[in-house]
Amino acid sequence: MAELEFTARGVRIGRRLRSLTRAGQVRISNGRLELLTSYGSEIDSAPVQAVRASRPWFAPGGRALADLNGHRYLLTLSDHDPAPGEPGPPAAHRFIEAVRRASGRGA
């Protein structure tokens, strides 16, 4: 099994006005971004080079947008990273940076 480059659990994943899961998972592994339900079923996945991640201008700080395969997903992560050893999703800016790093587009 390849090493995970990024993983977040407890992520609310929505598309348009519809919530797809309230406790989903976001993973970047082997050059692919995967959006999973709380049961581990795949919602969507794409090569990380084809994914666009950004912060929405209309939402509070703990949210990120991910464009995969022509669909836009709103991910609710966290405003700040959880304390070491505490459960919870990482901050939205860490997700955006992880996508940029994995695709070779930034820092």
Short mmCIF file of C-alpha atoms in Angstrom, two decimals:
data_model
loop_
_atom_site.label_atom_id
_atom_site.label_comp_id
_atom_site.label_asym_id
_atom_site.label_seq_id
_atom_site.Cartn_x
_atom_site.Cartn_y
_atom_site.Cartn_z
CA MET A 1 0.00 0.00 0.00
CA ALA A 2 1.35 3.40 -0.96
CA GLU A 3 1.86 6.12 1.59
CA LEU A 4 -0.98 8.61 1.88
CA GLU A 5 -0.03 12.17 1.00
CA PHE A 6 -3.12 13.65 2.68
CA THR A 7 -6.10 12.28 4.54
CA ALA A 8 -8.98 13.95 6.35
CA ARG A 9 -11.87 12.26 8.15
CA GLY A 10 -15.11 13.76 9.39
CA VAL A 11 -15.45 15.99 6.33
CA ARG A 12 -18.86 17.22 5.20
CA ILE A 13 -19.02 16.82 1.41
CA GLY A 14 -21.72 18.57 -0.57
CA ARG A 15 -22.57 19.25 -4.19
CA ARG A 16 -24.65 22.31 -4.97
CA LEU A 17 -27.31 22.47 -2.24
CA ARG A 18 -27.20 18.73 -1.52
CA SER A 19 -25.18 17.19 1.29
CA LEU A 20 -23.64 13.90 0.15
CA THR A 21 -22.13 12.95 3.52
CA ARG A 22 -21.59 14.60 6.89
CA ALA A 23 -18.65 12.47 7.97
CA GLY A 24 -16.83 11.70 4.75
CA GLN A 25 -13.18 11.20 3.97
CA VAL A 26 -10.81 12.99 1.60
CA ARG A 27 -7.63 11.20 0.51
CA ILE A 28 -4.74 12.00 -1.77
CA SER A 29 -2.79 8.86 -2.60
CA ASN A 30 -0.85 7.64 -5.63
CA GLY A 31 -1.54 10.89 -7.47
CA ARG A 32 -5.35 10.64 -7.08
CA LEU A 33 -7.81 12.62 -5.02
CA GLU A 34 -10.65 10.50 -3.64
CA LEU A 35 -13.86 11.67 -1.97
CA LEU A 36 -15.40 8.89 0.12
CA THR A 37 -18.57 8.48 2.18
CA SER A 38 -18.44 7.63 5.87
CA TYR A 39 -18.80 3.96 4.85
CA GLY A 40 -15.82 4.13 2.48
CA SER A 41 -17.82 4.15 -0.77
CA GLU A 42 -16.38 6.35 -3.48
CA ILE A 43 -18.26 9.55 -4.27
CA ASP A 44 -15.77 10.72 -6.90
CA SER A 45 -12.07 10.51 -7.71
CA ALA A 46 -9.70 12.02 -10.24
CA PRO A 47 -5.99 12.41 -10.94
CA VAL A 48 -4.75 15.23 -8.74
CA GLN A 49 -3.41 17.12 -11.80
CA ALA A 50 -7.01 17.43 -13.05
CA VAL A 51 -8.34 18.72 -9.71
CA ARG A 52 -8.77 22.39 -8.91
CA ALA A 53 -8.91 23.31 -5.23
CA SER A 54 -9.67 26.76 -3.88
CA ARG A 55 -11.35 28.68 -1.08
CA PRO A 56 -14.88 29.87 -1.76
CA TRP A 57 -15.38 33.62 -1.50
CA PHE A 58 -18.90 33.15 -0.13
CA ALA A 59 -18.25 30.80 2.80
CA PRO A 60 -16.48 30.90 6.17
CA GLY A 61 -12.84 29.89 6.54
CA GLY A 62 -13.21 26.16 7.14
CA ARG A 63 -14.47 25.36 3.66
CA ALA A 64 -12.79 24.48 0.38
CA LEU A 65 -14.01 23.90 -3.16
CA ALA A 66 -12.80 20.93 -5.20
CA ASP A 67 -13.56 20.63 -8.92
CA LEU A 68 -13.38 16.99 -10.09
CA ASN A 69 -14.62 15.55 -13.37
CA GLY A 70 -16.78 18.59 -14.12
CA HIS A 71 -18.44 18.58 -10.68
CA ARG A 72 -17.86 21.11 -7.91
CA TYR A 73 -17.83 19.84 -4.35
CA LEU A 74 -17.97 21.95 -1.21
CA LEU A 75 -15.82 20.44 1.53
CA THR A 76 -16.31 21.56 5.12
CA LEU A 77 -13.07 20.85 6.93
CA SER A 78 -12.07 23.06 9.85
CA ASP A 79 -11.08 26.63 10.64
CA HIS A 80 -7.92 25.40 12.35
CA ASP A 81 -5.95 22.18 12.75
CA PRO A 82 -6.99 19.97 15.68
CA ALA A 83 -4.67 19.70 18.65
CA PRO A 84 -2.16 16.82 18.47
CA GLY A 85 -3.92 13.58 19.35
CA GLU A 86 -7.38 15.13 18.99
CA PRO A 87 -9.84 13.86 16.36
CA GLY A 88 -11.20 16.12 13.66
CA PRO A 89 -10.49 17.22 10.13
CA PRO A 90 -7.47 19.38 9.32
CA ALA A 91 -7.78 22.97 8.23
CA ALA A 92 -9.08 23.76 4.75
CA HIS A 93 -5.85 25.52 3.79
CA ARG A 94 -3.90 22.28 4.41
CA PHE A 95 -6.15 20.47 1.92
CA ILE A 96 -5.62 23.16 -0.73
CA GLU A 97 -1.85 23.11 -0.21
CA ALA A 98 -1.79 19.29 -0.35
CA VAL A 99 -3.56 19.34 -3.73
CA ARG A 100 -1.11 21.93 -5.06
CA ARG A 101 1.91 19.99 -3.79
CA ALA A 102 0.67 16.64 -5.13
CA SER A 103 -0.04 18.11 -8.55
CA GLY A 104 3.31 19.92 -8.69
CA ARG A 105 1.70 23.37 -8.96
CA GLY A 106 3.01 24.98 -5.81
CA ALA A 107 5.00 25.13 -2.62
#
